[in-house]
Short mmCIF file of C-alpha atoms in Angstrom, two decimals:
data_model
loop_
_atom_site.label_atom_id
_atom_site.label_comp_id
_atom_site.label_asym_id
_atom_site.label_seq_id
_atom_site.Cartn_x
_atom_site.Cartn_y
_atom_site.Cartn_z
CA MET A 784 25.00 0.43 20.13
CA THR A 785 21.62 1.54 21.48
CA SER A 786 19.21 3.85 19.79
CA ALA A 787 19.52 7.49 20.69
CA VAL A 788 16.96 9.37 22.75
CA PRO A 789 14.94 11.78 20.58
CA ALA A 790 16.55 15.21 20.59
CA ASN A 791 13.18 16.96 20.72
CA PRO A 792 10.56 14.86 22.53
CA ALA A 793 7.89 17.49 21.79
CA GLY A 794 8.28 17.24 18.03
CA PHE A 795 8.73 14.71 15.24
CA ASP A 796 12.23 13.22 15.47
CA ARG A 797 13.53 14.15 12.05
CA ARG A 798 16.59 11.97 12.39
CA PHE A 799 14.32 9.12 11.29
CA ILE A 800 14.12 10.74 7.85
CA ALA A 801 17.66 9.87 6.70
CA PRO A 802 17.39 6.09 7.21
CA MET A 803 13.82 6.11 5.89
CA VAL A 804 14.77 7.91 2.67
CA ILE A 805 17.98 5.97 1.98
CA GLY A 806 16.24 2.67 2.73
CA GLY A 807 13.29 3.69 0.62
CA ILE A 808 15.37 4.38 -2.50
CA LEU A 809 16.94 0.90 -2.53
CA ASN A 810 14.03 -0.62 -4.43
CA PRO A 811 13.50 2.05 -7.12
CA ILE A 812 17.23 2.46 -7.70
CA ASN A 813 17.67 -1.27 -8.30
CA SER A 814 14.63 -1.27 -10.58
CA SER A 815 15.69 1.69 -12.72
CA MET A 816 19.47 1.18 -12.99
CA LEU A 817 19.05 -2.25 -14.57
CA ALA A 818 17.30 -0.76 -17.63
CA VAL A 819 20.65 0.26 -19.14
CA ALA A 820 22.48 -2.91 -18.07
CA LEU A 821 20.46 -5.65 -19.78
CA ILE A 822 22.38 -5.51 -23.07
CA PRO A 823 25.90 -5.70 -21.53
CA ILE A 824 24.76 -8.44 -19.11
CA GLY A 825 23.40 -10.45 -22.02
CA ALA A 826 26.68 -10.01 -23.88
CA THR A 827 28.68 -11.17 -20.84
CA PHE A 828 26.75 -14.41 -20.41
CA GLY A 829 25.92 -14.91 -24.08
CA VAL A 830 22.15 -15.01 -23.58
CA PRO A 831 19.26 -13.35 -25.46
CA PRO A 832 16.91 -10.66 -24.05
CA SER A 833 14.28 -13.31 -23.31
CA GLN A 834 16.57 -14.67 -20.58
CA THR A 835 17.91 -11.38 -19.19
CA ALA A 836 14.27 -10.29 -18.81
CA TRP A 837 14.15 -12.60 -15.78
CA LEU A 838 16.41 -10.11 -14.00
CA ILE A 839 13.45 -7.70 -14.05
CA THR A 840 10.83 -10.37 -13.44
CA GLY A 841 12.68 -11.85 -10.48
CA LEU A 842 12.83 -8.55 -8.61
CA TYR A 843 9.19 -7.72 -9.40
CA LEU A 844 7.91 -11.08 -8.19
CA ALA A 845 10.01 -11.02 -5.02
CA THR A 846 9.03 -7.45 -4.19
CA ALA A 847 5.33 -7.89 -4.87
CA VAL A 848 5.24 -10.86 -2.50
CA GLY A 849 7.81 -9.47 -0.07
CA GLN A 850 6.19 -6.07 0.58
CA PRO A 851 3.07 -7.30 2.44
CA VAL A 852 5.02 -10.12 4.15
CA ALA A 853 7.65 -7.67 5.39
CA GLY A 854 4.86 -5.30 6.37
CA ARG A 855 3.19 -7.97 8.50
CA LEU A 856 6.52 -8.73 10.17
CA VAL A 857 6.92 -5.01 10.86
CA ASP A 858 3.51 -5.02 12.55
CA LEU A 859 4.50 -8.01 14.69
CA TYR A 860 8.10 -7.26 15.60
CA GLY A 861 8.50 -3.55 15.02
CA PRO A 862 10.12 -1.53 12.19
CA ARG A 863 13.72 -1.48 13.46
CA PRO A 864 14.65 -5.20 13.24
CA LEU A 865 12.95 -5.62 9.86
CA TYR A 866 14.63 -2.50 8.50
CA LEU A 867 18.06 -3.70 9.66
CA ILE A 868 17.60 -7.25 8.36
CA GLY A 869 16.20 -6.09 5.02
CA THR A 870 18.92 -3.54 4.32
CA ALA A 871 21.60 -6.03 5.36
CA VAL A 872 20.20 -8.57 2.86
CA VAL A 873 20.46 -5.87 0.17
CA GLY A 874 24.20 -5.61 0.77
CA LEU A 875 24.69 -9.37 0.60
CA ALA A 876 22.58 -9.59 -2.55
CA GLY A 877 24.57 -6.80 -4.17
CA LEU A 878 27.83 -8.59 -3.41
CA LEU A 879 26.44 -11.85 -4.78
CA GLY A 880 25.39 -10.09 -7.99
CA ALA A 881 28.76 -8.44 -8.46
CA LEU A 882 30.52 -11.81 -8.19
CA ALA A 883 27.88 -13.88 -10.02
CA PRO A 884 29.53 -16.52 -12.25
CA THR A 885 26.31 -17.35 -14.15
CA LEU A 886 23.06 -15.69 -15.15
CA GLY A 887 21.19 -17.98 -12.75
CA VAL A 888 23.17 -16.68 -9.79
CA LEU A 889 22.62 -13.12 -11.00
CA ILE A 890 18.85 -13.73 -11.12
CA LEU A 891 19.06 -15.14 -7.58
CA SER A 892 20.76 -11.95 -6.43
CA ARG A 893 17.92 -9.92 -7.95
CA VAL A 894 15.34 -12.04 -6.12
CA LEU A 895 17.23 -11.42 -2.86
CA LEU A 896 17.34 -7.71 -3.69
CA GLY A 897 13.57 -7.79 -4.12
CA PHE A 898 13.01 -9.36 -0.71
CA GLY A 899 15.64 -7.18 0.98
CA THR A 900 14.29 -3.92 -0.39
CA SER A 901 10.74 -4.84 0.64
CA ALA A 902 11.21 -3.96 4.32
CA ALA A 903 12.12 -0.27 4.20
CA TYR A 904 8.82 1.19 2.98
CA PRO A 905 6.44 -0.57 5.42
CA ALA A 906 8.99 0.06 8.20
CA SER A 907 9.01 3.76 7.30
CA MET A 908 5.22 4.00 7.30
CA SER A 909 5.13 2.28 10.69
CA LEU A 910 7.75 4.67 12.08
CA ILE A 911 5.87 7.70 10.80
CA ARG A 912 2.64 6.39 12.34
CA SER A 913 4.14 5.71 15.75
CA GLU A 914 6.10 8.98 15.83
CA ALA A 915 3.03 10.98 14.78
CA ASP A 916 1.00 9.28 17.55
CA ARG A 917 3.72 10.10 20.07
CA THR A 918 3.88 13.75 19.11
CA GLY A 919 0.16 14.25 18.48
CA MET A 920 0.75 15.08 14.81
CA SER A 921 -2.49 14.00 13.14
CA THR A 922 -1.26 14.38 9.56
CA PRO A 923 2.53 14.36 8.93
CA ALA A 924 1.94 15.37 5.30
CA GLY A 925 5.41 16.88 4.88
CA ILE A 926 7.15 13.72 6.08
CA LEU A 927 4.98 11.50 3.89
CA SER A 928 5.71 13.63 0.84
CA ILE A 929 9.46 13.17 1.37
CA LEU A 930 9.07 9.43 0.73
CA SER A 931 7.23 10.10 -2.53
CA ILE A 932 9.79 12.67 -3.65
CA ALA A 933 12.68 10.27 -2.95
CA ASN A 934 11.13 7.60 -5.17
CA GLN A 935 10.41 10.06 -7.98
CA VAL A 936 13.94 11.51 -7.90
CA ILE A 937 15.49 8.06 -8.08
CA SER A 938 13.22 7.23 -11.02
CA VAL A 939 14.75 10.23 -12.80
CA ILE A 940 18.43 9.59 -12.08
CA GLY A 941 18.42 5.78 -11.89
CA PRO A 942 19.15 5.06 -15.58
CA THR A 943 21.66 7.92 -15.72
CA LEU A 944 23.44 6.64 -12.61
CA GLY A 945 23.40 3.10 -13.98
CA GLY A 946 24.97 4.27 -17.23
CA ALA A 947 27.67 6.19 -15.37
CA LEU A 948 28.52 3.17 -13.21
CA ILE A 949 28.69 0.88 -16.23
CA GLY A 950 31.00 3.38 -17.92
CA LEU A 951 33.27 3.43 -14.88
CA GLY A 952 33.57 -0.30 -14.22
CA GLY A 953 31.02 -2.36 -16.10
CA TRP A 954 27.58 -3.64 -15.15
CA HIS A 955 28.95 -5.26 -11.98
CA LEU A 956 29.01 -1.84 -10.32
CA ILE A 957 25.22 -1.50 -10.38
CA PHE A 958 25.20 -4.45 -7.99
CA THR A 959 28.28 -3.40 -6.00
CA ILE A 960 26.77 -0.01 -5.16
CA ASN A 961 24.26 -1.80 -2.95
CA VAL A 962 27.04 -2.72 -0.53
CA PRO A 963 27.91 0.83 0.65
CA LEU A 964 24.23 1.80 0.58
CA SER A 965 23.46 -1.20 2.78
CA VAL A 966 26.22 -0.30 5.23
CA ILE A 967 24.94 3.28 5.47
CA CYS A 968 21.38 2.07 6.12
CA VAL A 969 22.45 -0.40 8.80
CA ILE A 970 24.58 2.20 10.62
CA LEU A 971 21.85 4.85 10.50
CA GLY A 972 19.25 2.30 11.54
CA VAL A 973 21.28 1.11 14.54
CA VAL A 974 21.98 4.65 15.71
CA TRP A 975 18.69 6.44 15.04
CA LEU A 976 15.79 4.02 14.79
CA PRO A 977 13.89 3.16 18.00
CA SER A 978 14.82 -0.18 19.52
CA ARG A 979 11.19 -1.24 19.98
CA PRO A 980 7.80 -0.20 18.57
CA ARG A 981 5.97 2.41 20.59
CA THR A 982 2.71 0.47 20.46
CA ARG A 983 2.04 -3.24 20.09
CA ASN A 984 -1.37 -4.81 19.62
CA ALA A 985 -0.36 -8.05 17.87
CA SER A 986 0.23 -11.30 19.74
CA GLY A 987 3.35 -12.18 17.77
CA ARG A 988 1.87 -15.06 15.77
CA LEU A 989 2.72 -15.38 12.09
CA ASP A 990 0.22 -16.96 9.71
CA TYR A 991 2.52 -19.16 7.59
CA PRO A 992 -0.26 -20.95 5.63
CA GLY A 993 -1.77 -17.58 4.78
CA ILE A 994 1.58 -16.25 3.54
CA VAL A 995 2.18 -19.34 1.38
CA LEU A 996 -1.31 -19.24 -0.17
CA PHE A 997 -1.13 -15.48 -0.73
CA SER A 998 2.28 -15.81 -2.37
CA ALA A 999 1.15 -18.67 -4.61
CA THR A 1000 -1.93 -16.70 -5.70
CA LEU A 1001 0.06 -13.57 -6.45
CA VAL A 1002 2.94 -15.30 -8.23
CA SER A 1003 0.67 -17.35 -10.51
CA LEU A 1004 -1.38 -14.24 -11.37
CA MET A 1005 1.74 -12.18 -12.07
CA LEU A 1006 3.26 -14.92 -14.23
CA PHE A 1007 0.12 -14.86 -16.36
CA LEU A 1008 0.15 -11.06 -16.61
CA MET A 1009 3.75 -11.14 -17.82
CA GLN A 1010 2.70 -13.21 -20.84
CA PRO A 1011 -1.12 -13.14 -21.08
CA ARG A 1012 -2.01 -15.89 -23.54
CA VAL A 1013 -4.97 -18.25 -23.87
CA SER A 1014 -2.54 -21.19 -23.73
CA ARG A 1015 -1.57 -20.13 -20.19
CA TRP A 1016 -5.15 -20.35 -18.88
CA TYR A 1017 -4.08 -22.81 -16.20
CA LEU A 1018 -2.26 -20.03 -14.32
CA VAL A 1019 -5.50 -18.08 -13.93
CA VAL A 1020 -7.39 -21.19 -12.80
CA PHE A 1021 -4.65 -21.99 -10.29
CA ALA A 1022 -4.63 -18.39 -9.01
CA VAL A 1023 -8.41 -18.46 -8.47
CA ALA A 1024 -8.33 -21.85 -6.72
CA VAL A 1025 -5.46 -20.93 -4.41
CA GLY A 1026 -6.99 -17.51 -3.83
CA LEU A 1027 -10.23 -19.08 -2.62
CA ALA A 1028 -8.24 -21.34 -0.29
CA PHE A 1029 -6.43 -18.24 1.00
CA VAL A 1030 -9.74 -16.55 1.78
CA GLN A 1031 -10.98 -19.61 3.68
CA VAL A 1032 -7.81 -19.79 5.77
CA GLN A 1033 -7.83 -16.07 6.57
CA LEU A 1034 -11.43 -16.18 7.77
CA ARG A 1035 -10.68 -19.02 10.19
CA VAL A 1036 -7.34 -18.24 11.84
CA VAL A 1037 -7.04 -16.06 14.94
CA GLU A 1038 -4.13 -13.91 13.69
CA PRO A 1039 -4.54 -13.86 9.88
CA PHE A 1040 -1.84 -12.60 7.54
CA ILE A 1041 -4.43 -10.26 6.02
CA ASP A 1042 -7.44 -9.65 8.24
CA LEU A 1043 -10.23 -9.95 5.68
CA HIS A 1044 -12.88 -9.20 8.31
CA VAL A 1045 -11.31 -5.80 8.94
CA LEU A 1046 -10.34 -5.20 5.32
CA GLY A 1047 -13.79 -6.13 4.08
CA GLY A 1048 -15.33 -3.56 6.41
CA ASN A 1049 -12.83 -0.88 5.36
CA ARG A 1050 -14.20 0.13 1.98
CA PRO A 1051 -12.16 3.36 1.79
CA LEU A 1052 -8.93 1.34 2.07
CA ILE A 1053 -10.10 -1.10 -0.61
CA SER A 1054 -10.86 1.88 -2.85
CA THR A 1055 -7.35 3.17 -2.25
CA TYR A 1056 -5.86 -0.14 -3.37
CA ILE A 1057 -8.00 -0.11 -6.51
CA ARG A 1058 -6.96 3.48 -7.26
CA GLN A 1059 -3.33 2.53 -6.78
CA VAL A 1060 -3.55 -0.29 -9.34
CA LEU A 1061 -5.34 1.94 -11.88
CA ALA A 1062 -3.00 4.89 -11.35
CA MET A 1063 0.09 2.71 -11.72
CA VAL A 1064 -1.26 1.15 -14.92
CA GLY A 1065 -1.33 4.68 -16.29
CA SER A 1066 2.07 5.72 -14.94
CA TYR A 1067 3.95 2.61 -16.02
CA SER A 1068 2.27 2.55 -19.43
CA PHE A 1069 3.82 5.93 -20.17
CA LEU A 1070 7.17 4.95 -18.66
CA TYR A 1071 7.34 1.75 -20.72
CA ALA A 1072 5.59 2.70 -23.97
CA PHE A 1073 6.26 6.36 -24.66
CA PRO A 1074 10.08 6.17 -24.92
CA GLN A 1075 9.79 3.10 -27.18
CA TRP A 1076 7.46 4.99 -29.51
CA LEU A 1077 9.70 8.08 -29.45
CA GLU A 1078 12.55 5.95 -30.77
CA GLU A 1079 10.70 3.70 -33.24
CA GLY A 1080 7.64 5.73 -34.13
CA HIS A 1081 9.13 9.22 -34.08
CA GLY A 1082 12.70 8.35 -35.06
CA LEU A 1083 14.59 9.79 -32.07
CA ASP A 1084 17.76 8.25 -30.73
CA ALA A 1085 17.90 6.83 -27.19
CA ALA A 1086 19.51 9.95 -25.71
CA ALA A 1087 16.89 12.30 -27.17
CA ALA A 1088 14.05 9.99 -26.08
CA GLY A 1089 15.48 9.98 -22.56
CA LEU A 1090 15.55 13.76 -22.47
CA LEU A 1091 11.92 13.92 -23.58
CA MET A 1092 10.99 11.68 -20.64
CA LEU A 1093 12.50 14.11 -18.14
CA PRO A 1094 9.44 16.41 -18.09
CA LEU A 1095 7.36 13.49 -16.80
CA SER A 1096 9.57 12.76 -13.81
CA VAL A 1097 10.51 16.37 -13.07
CA THR A 1098 6.85 17.44 -13.15
CA ALA A 1099 5.94 14.61 -10.78
CA VAL A 1100 8.58 15.77 -8.31
CA LEU A 1101 7.56 19.44 -8.56
CA ILE A 1102 3.86 18.76 -7.98
CA ILE A 1103 4.72 16.72 -4.88
CA VAL A 1104 6.89 19.57 -3.57
CA ILE A 1105 4.12 22.12 -4.23
CA THR A 1106 1.22 20.11 -2.77
CA GLY A 1107 2.99 17.76 -0.35
CA ARG A 1108 2.34 19.72 2.83
CA ARG A 1109 -1.38 20.00 2.18
CA ALA A 1110 -3.08 17.24 4.10
CA ARG A 1111 -6.25 16.96 2.03
CA VAL A 1112 -6.20 14.26 -0.62
CA ARG A 1113 -9.55 14.32 -2.45
CA GLY A 1114 -8.70 17.32 -4.61
CA LYS A 1115 -5.31 15.81 -5.49
CA LEU A 1116 -6.89 12.52 -6.51
CA ILE A 1117 -9.59 14.17 -8.61
CA ALA A 1118 -7.02 16.39 -10.33
CA GLY A 1119 -4.62 13.48 -10.80
CA SER A 1120 -7.30 11.30 -12.41
CA ILE A 1121 -8.36 14.13 -14.72
CA PHE A 1122 -4.74 14.69 -15.73
CA LEU A 1123 -4.54 10.97 -16.56
CA VAL A 1124 -7.58 11.37 -18.81
CA ALA A 1125 -5.80 14.25 -20.56
CA ALA A 1126 -2.52 12.31 -20.76
CA ALA A 1127 -4.33 9.31 -22.26
CA THR A 1128 -6.18 11.48 -24.77
CA ALA A 1129 -3.11 13.37 -26.03
CA PRO A 1130 -1.34 10.40 -27.73
CA ARG A 1131 -4.38 9.95 -29.98
CA PHE A 1132 -3.30 13.16 -31.76
CA VAL A 1133 0.46 12.63 -32.08
CA GLY A 1134 2.38 11.18 -34.99
CA ALA A 1135 5.78 10.87 -36.59
CA HIS A 1136 5.98 14.61 -37.29
CA THR A 1137 4.55 16.02 -34.05
CA ALA A 1138 6.65 18.86 -32.62
CA LEU A 1139 8.93 17.89 -29.74
CA ALA A 1140 7.43 20.59 -27.51
CA LEU A 1141 4.01 18.99 -27.82
CA LEU A 1142 5.46 15.56 -27.05
CA ALA A 1143 7.08 17.01 -23.93
CA LEU A 1144 3.64 18.33 -22.93
CA VAL A 1145 2.30 14.75 -22.99
CA GLY A 1146 5.01 13.87 -20.46
CA VAL A 1147 4.03 16.84 -18.29
CA LEU A 1148 0.41 15.66 -18.17
CA ALA A 1149 1.48 12.13 -17.26
CA GLY A 1150 3.86 13.49 -14.60
CA LEU A 1151 1.14 15.59 -12.98
CA SER A 1152 -1.09 12.53 -12.76
CA SER A 1153 1.67 10.28 -11.40
CA GLY A 1154 2.82 12.74 -8.73
CA LEU A 1155 -0.64 13.65 -7.47
CA THR A 1156 -2.13 10.15 -7.36
CA GLY A 1157 0.96 8.46 -5.91
CA LEU A 1158 1.27 10.94 -3.05
CA ALA A 1159 -2.47 11.12 -2.34
CA ASN A 1160 -2.95 7.33 -2.29
CA GLN A 1161 -0.07 6.98 0.17
CA ASN A 1162 -1.53 9.68 2.43
CA ALA A 1163 -5.02 8.19 2.17
CA LEU A 1164 -3.72 4.79 3.26
CA TYR A 1165 -1.99 6.38 6.25
CA HIS A 1166 -5.37 7.57 7.54
CA GLN A 1167 -7.48 4.60 6.46
CA ALA A 1168 -5.36 1.66 7.62
CA ASP A 1169 -5.65 0.05 11.04
CA PRO A 1170 -2.68 1.51 13.01
CA ALA A 1171 -1.82 -1.98 14.28
CA ARG A 1172 -1.48 -3.16 10.65
CA ILE A 1173 0.02 -0.08 9.02
CA GLY A 1174 3.08 -2.05 7.87
CA SER A 1175 1.20 -4.80 6.05
CA SER A 1176 -1.31 -2.27 4.67
CA ALA A 1177 1.54 -0.19 3.25
CA GLY A 1178 3.10 -3.32 1.77
CA LEU A 1179 -0.16 -4.16 0.00
CA LEU A 1180 -0.22 -0.66 -1.46
CA ARG A 1181 3.19 -1.31 -3.03
CA THR A 1182 1.99 -4.70 -4.26
CA GLY A 1183 -0.90 -2.93 -5.98
CA GLY A 1184 1.65 -0.72 -7.70
CA TYR A 1185 3.54 -3.73 -9.04
CA LEU A 1186 0.32 -5.32 -10.28
CA GLY A 1187 -0.35 -2.08 -12.12
CA ALA A 1188 3.14 -2.22 -13.61
CA LEU A 1189 2.58 -5.76 -14.87
CA VAL A 1190 -0.78 -4.86 -16.41
CA ALA A 1191 0.95 -1.95 -18.14
CA ALA A 1192 3.72 -4.23 -19.41
CA ALA A 1193 1.13 -6.69 -20.73
CA ALA A 1194 -0.79 -3.88 -22.45
CA ASN A 1195 2.38 -2.55 -24.06
CA ALA A 1196 3.28 -6.03 -25.31
CA ARG A 1197 -0.22 -6.40 -26.76
CA PHE A 1198 -0.39 -3.05 -28.55
CA PHE A 1199 3.27 -2.99 -29.60
CA GLN A 1200 3.45 -6.62 -30.73
CA HIS A 1201 4.45 -5.47 -34.24
CA GLY A 1202 6.78 -2.75 -32.97
CA ALA A 1203 6.28 0.60 -31.25
CA THR A 1204 4.18 2.03 -34.08
CA THR A 1205 1.97 5.10 -34.05
CA THR A 1206 -1.07 2.87 -34.60
CA GLY A 1207 -0.10 0.83 -31.54
CA LEU A 1208 0.31 4.01 -29.50
CA HIS A 1209 -3.16 5.19 -30.52
CA GLU A 1210 -4.67 1.83 -29.52
CA LEU A 1211 -2.84 1.95 -26.20
CA ALA A 1212 -4.26 5.43 -25.63
CA LEU A 1213 -7.80 4.07 -25.95
CA PHE A 1214 -7.00 1.42 -23.33
CA LEU A 1215 -5.59 4.10 -21.02
CA LEU A 1216 -8.72 6.21 -21.48
CA VAL A 1217 -10.75 3.31 -20.07
CA VAL A 1218 -8.31 3.00 -17.16
CA ALA A 1219 -8.42 6.75 -16.53
CA GLY A 1220 -12.21 6.76 -16.64
CA LEU A 1221 -12.34 4.01 -14.02
CA LEU A 1222 -9.91 5.99 -11.86
CA VAL A 1223 -12.15 9.07 -12.05
CA LEU A 1224 -15.18 6.97 -11.15
CA VAL A 1225 -13.56 5.22 -8.16
CA THR A 1226 -12.28 8.56 -6.87
CA LEU A 1227 -15.60 10.39 -7.14
CA LEU A 1228 -17.54 7.54 -5.51
CA ASP A 1229 -15.27 7.50 -2.44
CA ARG A 1230 -16.86 10.19 -0.29
CA SER A 1231 -14.66 9.29 2.69
CA LEU A 1232 -11.77 11.12 1.01
CA ALA A 1233 -13.36 14.45 1.86
CA ARG A 1234 -12.75 13.84 5.58
CA ILE A 1235 -8.99 13.27 5.23
CA GLY A 1236 -6.99 16.34 6.14
CA ARG A 1237 -9.87 18.26 7.65
CA PRO A 1238 -9.47 19.49 11.23
CA GLN A 1239 -11.28 17.12 13.57
CA PRO A 1240 -13.62 18.53 16.23
CA ASN A 1241 -12.51 18.08 19.85
#
């Protein structure tokens, strides 16, 4: 089949939205559904949590590396082929997971899911960029907000959906569901995505040494962050050494994987990456730590703790809906960073007998910060990135998010090493106050944000 001709050449072809959204939810849905499946998977294979944790680690590592690699391939070969290949791999990985005879094979399926789900987001950003250029739409804020909303909604329903699937047919179904989702994505992609990119500035060369060195640097750093101990110092040394080699290679090749000359001269984009890491440290710290404390420190059961986390996700979705069509980002980022300061301060004053309504308010503050900063950083990147490298730039933004998640996981492990106690929560809050303060500082110092969303003179 050939791609269809846009129904309305004068406007944004909204038929792109369906494949973009469905493809975009593949990663968050596979991340969130697994949370309720680790215990039954461990029981099936007779392994402890320390081994089933690799099901999470495998997807994180593969996605963190795969996002910028897939993004670079999108820049070189266009969004359509990468979208189709990536979503097809998701279906195969889901089938492999459903039939996995051992935990090792199941971990392999999660790694494949990580790589397969890495293509949709950079492909979507590339499609939005090219379609906006074609139609003369300078800031497709409404379309960009749809991607953020889709991810937030899936974060809300993922564990619930996973629990329902496990109740219907066991943990295998959380892998099997990827097969029909993959088929839907491939069909929609074949029918509605353009057969070739609308613009092409790259020569088609792929920097394999750069990809290998980048991947080795990132993987070694992430492995250290997963278990930050002095005895694992060699991982940091290796990451620094390989990272320096990566820089040398990128500065010498004609078509680098990451153009450091351009990136180094694009300080606003670098600031956006830094903000993304800081914001995600805050978001994931609440997602990981707060429900644990609600159960252990406040004495709630798992169902009640889950309900108290709903205000966080629902608030994030609502703030995106309310502000999504407004193109300016500076106000959102300032407000989001201030809300993170408030959200980090609030846990300092909670304890085992704090009223549930006040605990829900903590979630609301964290949700406001997550929704505003996530949407605004995505929109900022859209304007700051080189259009010819929008795919790889978007992939790096997602990688920054995963680095933030790993820092959050390491912080939670450090402050909750003796259990999810109130003392540990208070100490974590102090750490988050430092993170929030840095986010405020980076945001206020970036004066280029004021230009985004303003009408440009003719």
